[in-house]
Amino acid sequence: MTTVRVPAKINLQLGVGPARADGYHDLATVFHAVSLYDDVTVAPRAADGLGIRLTLSGEGEGSVPCDQRNLAWRAAALLAEQVGLEPDIDIALRKSIPVAGGMAGGSADAAAVLVACDLLWGAGLGREGLVPLAASLGSDVPFALYGGTMIGSGRGEMLTPVLGRGELHWVIALVDGELSTPAVYAAYDGLVRRPAEPAIDEGLMHALRAGDAAGVAEHLSNDLQAAALSLRPSLARVLEAGMEFGALGGIVSGSGPTCVFLARGQEHALDIAVSLSSAGLVRSVRHVTGPVPGARVVPA
Ligand code: C5P
């Protein structure tokens, strides 16, 4: 039995280019893994159990499908095919990452299953060997294998590490409901007729290298934010509230609807978290730090 802990991601920058022929968009993004985790346990099934059995608790319990529609399931099936064996396993997802929240929770679970099954089946692919499989499952899955802070290009699957200094403190505002990533990209195509080719913000790189939280806050950007707000206008009030409560900066995470706020440090983050939760605008809040490593086996 193997348990893998895998982090959520936020995008410090999400630059989105024009729609490509394959329906994806070229990105210039900065992924940042934060200490909000799903725990994924994979175990061989008892002798009479065949196939993949998936169970899920926590975020998304009762609403997320536990069959081949789940990316974690597809990750196990894909690796089994690659290795040439039957996937007779139990997968248990214990989720703290919001579902369809813009934090790549489904991608994180898929990455965790790849790492766990690689070990369980003795496939020996390792992180590097798993990357092509991860990329074929989804644009955000390779990043979940690595974590840290990384530049993503292509559709987000091509990664380069960013050398940053220090720890950033974030307040995550979990809001009710979900946003579909394809729907947000479609809204973006409707709003932005001729997007420019996106480029990485050098000011953001400089602030990360200097460990300058205020500088990072100044350069947070998300090209999908207007599209997410057009589908969920109430998010504007959440973003405003975070800034009124003193956050250095705030943005919609990825395709939303989760919003994230940058704080000066731990106490400042806790202050913002308390104010946000008492304002009654959000479902719940979490104080997290980043960067943190990607999918890792939890020692037994
Ligand atoms: O890669 P993934 O399956 O996570 O992408 C989900 C959807 O998000 C895609 O089908 C596409 O509509 C949109 N997307 C995009 N450009 C990207 C990443 C995702 O248009 N770079």
Coordinates of C-alpha atoms and ligand atoms in Angstrom, one line a residue:
M1 CA 0.0 0.0 0.0
T2 CA 1.4 3.4 -1.0
T3 CA 0.2 6.9 0.0
V4 CA 1.2 9.9 -2.1
R5 CA 0.6 13.4 -1.0
V6 CA 0.2 15.9 -3.8
P7 CA -0.3 19.7 -3.7
A8 CA -2.7 22.2 -5.3
K9 CA -1.3 24.8 -7.7
I10 CA -2.0 28.4 -8.2
N11 CA -0.8 30.5 -11.2
L12 CA 1.2 33.6 -10.2
Q13 CA 0.9 34.5 -13.9
L14 CA -1.4 33.0 -16.4
G15 CA -0.8 34.5 -19.8
V16 CA -3.1 33.1 -22.5
G17 CA -2.5 33.2 -26.2
P18 CA -4.9 32.6 -29.1
A19 CA -6.8 29.4 -29.5
R20 CA -4.7 26.7 -31.4
A21 CA -5.9 24.4 -34.1
D22 CA -6.2 21.6 -31.4
G23 CA -8.5 23.6 -29.2
Y24 CA -5.9 24.4 -26.6
H25 CA -4.3 27.8 -25.9
D26 CA -0.6 28.5 -25.8
L27 CA 0.3 29.7 -22.3
A28 CA 3.1 31.6 -20.6
T29 CA 2.3 30.7 -17.0
V30 CA 4.1 30.5 -13.6
F31 CA 2.9 27.5 -11.6
H32 CA 3.3 27.6 -7.8
A33 CA 2.5 24.6 -5.6
V34 CA 0.9 25.4 -2.3
S35 CA 0.5 23.4 0.9
L36 CA -3.1 22.4 0.3
Y37 CA -2.9 18.6 -0.4
D38 CA -4.8 15.6 -1.5
D39 CA -3.7 12.2 -0.1
V40 CA -4.0 9.3 -2.6
T41 CA -3.6 5.7 -1.4
V42 CA -3.2 2.9 -3.8
A43 CA -3.2 -0.8 -2.7
P44 CA -3.5 -4.1 -4.6
R45 CA -7.0 -5.5 -4.5
A46 CA -7.9 -8.6 -2.5
A47 CA -7.5 -11.8 -4.5
D48 CA -11.1 -11.9 -5.7
G49 CA -11.2 -8.2 -6.7
L50 CA -10.6 -7.3 -10.3
G51 CA -10.1 -4.0 -12.0
I52 CA -9.8 -0.5 -10.5
R53 CA -12.0 0.5 -7.5
L54 CA -11.9 4.2 -6.7
T55 CA -13.3 5.8 -3.5
L56 CA -13.3 9.5 -2.6
S57 CA -13.7 11.5 0.6
G58 CA -13.6 15.2 1.5
E59 CA -13.9 17.8 -1.3
G60 CA -16.2 16.5 -4.0
E61 CA -17.5 13.6 -2.0
G62 CA -20.9 12.5 -3.4
S63 CA -20.5 14.5 -6.6
V64 CA -17.2 13.5 -8.3
P65 CA -17.5 10.4 -10.4
C66 CA -15.5 7.4 -9.2
D67 CA -15.2 5.6 -12.5
Q68 CA -13.3 6.1 -15.8
R69 CA -14.6 9.7 -15.9
N70 CA -12.2 10.4 -13.0
L71 CA -8.7 11.4 -14.2
A72 CA -7.1 9.4 -11.4
W73 CA -8.8 6.3 -12.7
R74 CA -7.5 7.0 -16.2
A75 CA -4.0 7.6 -14.9
A76 CA -4.0 4.1 -13.4
A77 CA -5.4 2.5 -16.6
L78 CA -2.8 4.3 -18.8
L79 CA 0.2 3.3 -16.7
A80 CA -1.1 -0.3 -16.5
E81 CA -1.4 -0.4 -20.3
Q82 CA 2.1 1.0 -20.6
V83 CA 3.6 -1.6 -18.2
G84 CA 1.4 -4.4 -19.7
L85 CA -0.5 -5.6 -16.7
E86 CA -4.1 -5.6 -15.4
P87 CA -4.7 -2.8 -12.9
D88 CA -6.3 -4.7 -10.0
I89 CA -6.1 -1.9 -7.4
D90 CA -8.0 0.1 -4.8
I91 CA -7.5 3.9 -5.1
A92 CA -8.6 6.0 -2.2
L93 CA -8.6 9.8 -2.7
R94 CA -8.8 12.0 0.4
K95 CA -9.4 15.4 -1.0
S96 CA -8.7 18.9 0.4
I97 CA -8.2 20.5 -3.0
P98 CA -11.5 22.0 -4.3
V99 CA -13.1 20.3 -7.3
A100 CA -13.3 22.3 -10.5
G101 CA -11.9 25.2 -8.4
G102 CA -9.0 26.3 -10.6
M103 CA -6.3 24.6 -8.4
A104 CA -5.8 21.5 -10.6
G105 CA -7.1 19.0 -8.0
G106 CA -8.0 16.4 -10.5
S107 CA -4.6 16.7 -12.2
A108 CA -2.9 16.4 -8.8
D109 CA -4.8 13.2 -8.1
A110 CA -3.8 11.8 -11.5
A111 CA -0.1 12.7 -10.9
A112 CA -0.3 11.0 -7.4
V113 CA -1.7 7.8 -8.9
L114 CA 1.1 7.7 -11.5
V115 CA 3.7 8.0 -8.7
A116 CA 2.0 5.4 -6.5
C117 CA 1.4 2.8 -9.3
D118 CA 5.0 3.3 -10.6
L119 CA 6.2 2.1 -7.2
L120 CA 3.5 -0.5 -6.6
W121 CA 4.1 -2.2 -10.0
G122 CA 7.9 -1.7 -9.9
A123 CA 7.7 0.0 -13.3
G124 CA 10.7 2.1 -12.4
L125 CA 9.8 5.0 -14.7
G126 CA 10.5 7.7 -12.0
R127 CA 9.4 11.3 -12.3
E128 CA 11.1 12.0 -15.6
G129 CA 9.7 8.8 -17.1
L130 CA 6.2 9.6 -16.0
V131 CA 6.1 13.1 -17.6
P132 CA 4.9 12.0 -21.1
L133 CA 2.1 10.0 -19.6
A134 CA 1.2 12.9 -17.3
A135 CA 1.1 15.3 -20.2
S136 CA -1.2 13.0 -22.2
L137 CA -3.6 13.0 -19.2
G138 CA -3.9 16.8 -18.9
S139 CA -2.0 20.1 -19.3
D140 CA -1.5 20.5 -15.5
V141 CA -0.5 17.0 -14.6
P142 CA 3.3 17.2 -15.3
F143 CA 3.6 20.2 -12.9
A144 CA 1.9 18.2 -10.1
L145 CA 4.8 15.7 -10.4
Y146 CA 7.4 18.4 -9.7
G147 CA 5.8 21.2 -7.6
G148 CA 7.8 24.1 -6.6
T149 CA 7.6 27.2 -8.8
M150 CA 7.9 26.6 -12.5
I151 CA 7.3 28.3 -15.8
G152 CA 4.8 26.5 -18.0
S153 CA 4.7 26.9 -21.8
G154 CA 3.1 25.1 -24.6
R155 CA -0.4 24.2 -23.2
G156 CA 1.2 24.3 -19.7
E157 CA 2.9 20.9 -20.0
M158 CA 6.4 22.2 -20.8
L159 CA 8.2 23.1 -17.6
T160 CA 11.2 25.1 -16.5
P161 CA 12.1 25.6 -12.8
V162 CA 12.1 29.1 -11.4
L163 CA 14.8 29.9 -8.8
G164 CA 12.9 31.7 -6.1
R165 CA 13.8 32.7 -2.5
G166 CA 11.8 32.3 0.6
E167 CA 8.3 31.2 1.5
L168 CA 5.1 33.0 0.4
H169 CA 2.0 33.0 2.6
W170 CA -1.3 32.7 0.9
V171 CA -5.0 32.8 1.9
I172 CA -7.1 30.6 -0.2
A173 CA -10.8 31.6 -0.5
L174 CA -12.9 28.5 -1.3
V175 CA -16.2 29.6 -2.8
D176 CA -19.4 27.7 -3.5
G177 CA -19.8 26.0 -6.9
E178 CA -17.5 25.1 -9.7
L179 CA -16.3 26.5 -13.0
S180 CA -15.6 24.3 -16.0
T181 CA -12.2 25.0 -17.4
P182 CA -13.3 24.7 -21.1
A183 CA -16.2 27.0 -20.4
V184 CA -13.8 29.7 -18.9
Y185 CA -11.5 29.3 -21.9
A186 CA -14.5 29.7 -24.3
A187 CA -15.6 32.8 -22.4
Y188 CA -12.0 34.1 -22.8
D189 CA -12.2 33.5 -26.6
G190 CA -15.4 35.5 -26.7
L191 CA -14.0 38.4 -24.6
V192 CA -10.5 38.7 -26.2
R193 CA -10.7 38.7 -29.9
R194 CA -7.0 38.9 -30.8
P195 CA -4.8 37.8 -27.9
A196 CA -1.1 38.6 -28.2
E197 CA 1.5 35.8 -27.8
P198 CA 1.9 35.6 -24.0
A199 CA 5.3 36.2 -22.5
I200 CA 6.7 35.7 -19.0
D201 CA 6.7 38.8 -16.8
E202 CA 10.3 39.6 -16.0
G203 CA 9.2 41.8 -13.0
L204 CA 7.6 38.7 -11.5
M205 CA 10.8 36.7 -12.0
H206 CA 12.8 39.4 -10.4
A207 CA 10.5 39.6 -7.4
L208 CA 10.5 35.7 -7.0
R209 CA 14.3 35.7 -7.1
A210 CA 14.5 38.5 -4.5
G211 CA 11.9 36.8 -2.2
D212 CA 10.0 40.1 -2.4
A213 CA 6.3 39.3 -1.5
A214 CA 5.1 42.8 -2.2
G215 CA 6.9 42.7 -5.6
V216 CA 5.2 39.3 -6.4
A217 CA 1.8 40.8 -5.4
E218 CA 2.3 43.7 -7.8
H219 CA 3.0 41.3 -10.7
L220 CA 0.2 38.7 -10.1
S221 CA -1.8 38.4 -13.3
N222 CA -4.4 36.1 -14.7
D223 CA -5.7 36.5 -18.3
L224 CA -8.6 34.2 -17.5
Q225 CA -9.8 36.4 -14.6
A226 CA -12.2 38.6 -16.7
A227 CA -13.6 35.4 -18.2
A228 CA -14.1 33.8 -14.8
L229 CA -15.7 37.0 -13.5
S230 CA -18.0 37.2 -16.5
L231 CA -19.4 33.7 -15.6
R232 CA -19.3 34.4 -11.8
P233 CA -19.7 38.2 -11.2
S234 CA -19.9 37.6 -7.4
L235 CA -16.2 36.9 -7.4
A236 CA -15.5 40.6 -7.8
R237 CA -16.8 41.2 -4.3
V238 CA -14.5 38.4 -2.9
L239 CA -11.5 39.9 -4.6
E240 CA -12.4 43.4 -3.3
A241 CA -12.9 42.1 0.2
G242 CA -9.5 40.4 0.3
M243 CA -7.8 43.7 -0.7
E244 CA -9.9 45.7 1.8
F245 CA -8.7 43.3 4.5
G246 CA -5.1 44.2 3.7
A247 CA -3.9 41.5 1.2
L248 CA -0.8 42.5 -0.8
G249 CA -2.5 41.2 -3.9
G250 CA -5.4 38.9 -4.9
I251 CA -6.4 37.0 -8.0
V252 CA -8.7 34.3 -9.3
S253 CA -6.8 31.0 -9.2
G254 CA -6.4 29.5 -12.7
S255 CA -9.9 29.2 -14.3
G256 CA -11.5 29.9 -10.9
P257 CA -13.7 30.2 -9.0
T258 CA -11.2 29.9 -6.1
C259 CA -9.5 33.2 -5.2
V260 CA -6.1 33.6 -3.6
F261 CA -4.6 36.4 -1.6
L262 CA -0.9 37.1 -0.9
A263 CA 0.1 38.1 2.7
R264 CA 3.3 39.6 4.2
G265 CA 3.7 36.6 6.5
Q266 CA 2.0 34.1 8.7
E267 CA 0.2 36.5 11.1
H268 CA -0.9 38.8 8.3
A269 CA -2.3 35.7 6.5
L270 CA -4.2 34.6 9.6
D271 CA -5.7 38.2 10.0
I272 CA -6.9 38.2 6.4
A273 CA -8.3 34.6 6.7
V274 CA -10.3 35.6 9.9
S275 CA -11.7 38.7 8.3
L276 CA -12.6 37.0 5.1
S277 CA -14.4 34.1 6.8
S278 CA -16.3 36.5 9.1
A279 CA -17.4 38.6 6.1
G280 CA -19.6 35.6 5.0
L281 CA -18.6 35.9 1.3
V282 CA -16.8 32.5 1.0
R283 CA -17.4 28.9 1.8
S284 CA -14.2 28.6 3.8
V285 CA -10.6 29.8 3.9
R286 CA -7.2 28.2 4.2
H287 CA -3.9 29.6 5.1
V288 CA -1.2 27.9 3.0
T289 CA 2.5 28.4 2.0
G290 CA 4.4 28.0 -1.2
P291 CA 6.4 26.7 -2.9
V292 CA 6.1 23.1 -1.8
P293 CA 7.3 19.9 -3.5
G294 CA 5.1 18.0 -5.9
A295 CA 3.7 14.4 -5.5
R296 CA 5.7 12.6 -2.8
V297 CA 5.3 9.2 -1.2
V298 CA 4.3 9.6 2.5
P299 CA 6.6 7.3 4.6
A300 CA 4.5 4.4 6.1
Ligands
C5P1 O1 -5.4 19.8 -20.5 P1 -6.7 19.7 -19.8 O2 -7.5 18.5 -20.1 O3 -6.6 19.9 -18.3 O4 -7.6 20.9 -20.4 C1 -9.0 21.0 -20.1 C2 -9.5 22.0 -21.1 O5 -9.1 23.3 -20.8 C3 -9.2 21.8 -22.6 O6 -10.0 20.9 -23.2 C4 -9.3 23.2 -23.2 O7 -10.6 23.5 -23.4 C5 -8.8 24.1 -22.0 N1 -7.4 24.4 -22.1 C6 -7.0 25.3 -23.1 N2 -5.6 25.6 -23.1 C7 -4.8 25.1 -22.3 C8 -5.2 24.2 -21.2 C9 -6.5 23.9 -21.2 O8 -7.8 25.7 -23.9 N3 -3.5 25.5 -22.3

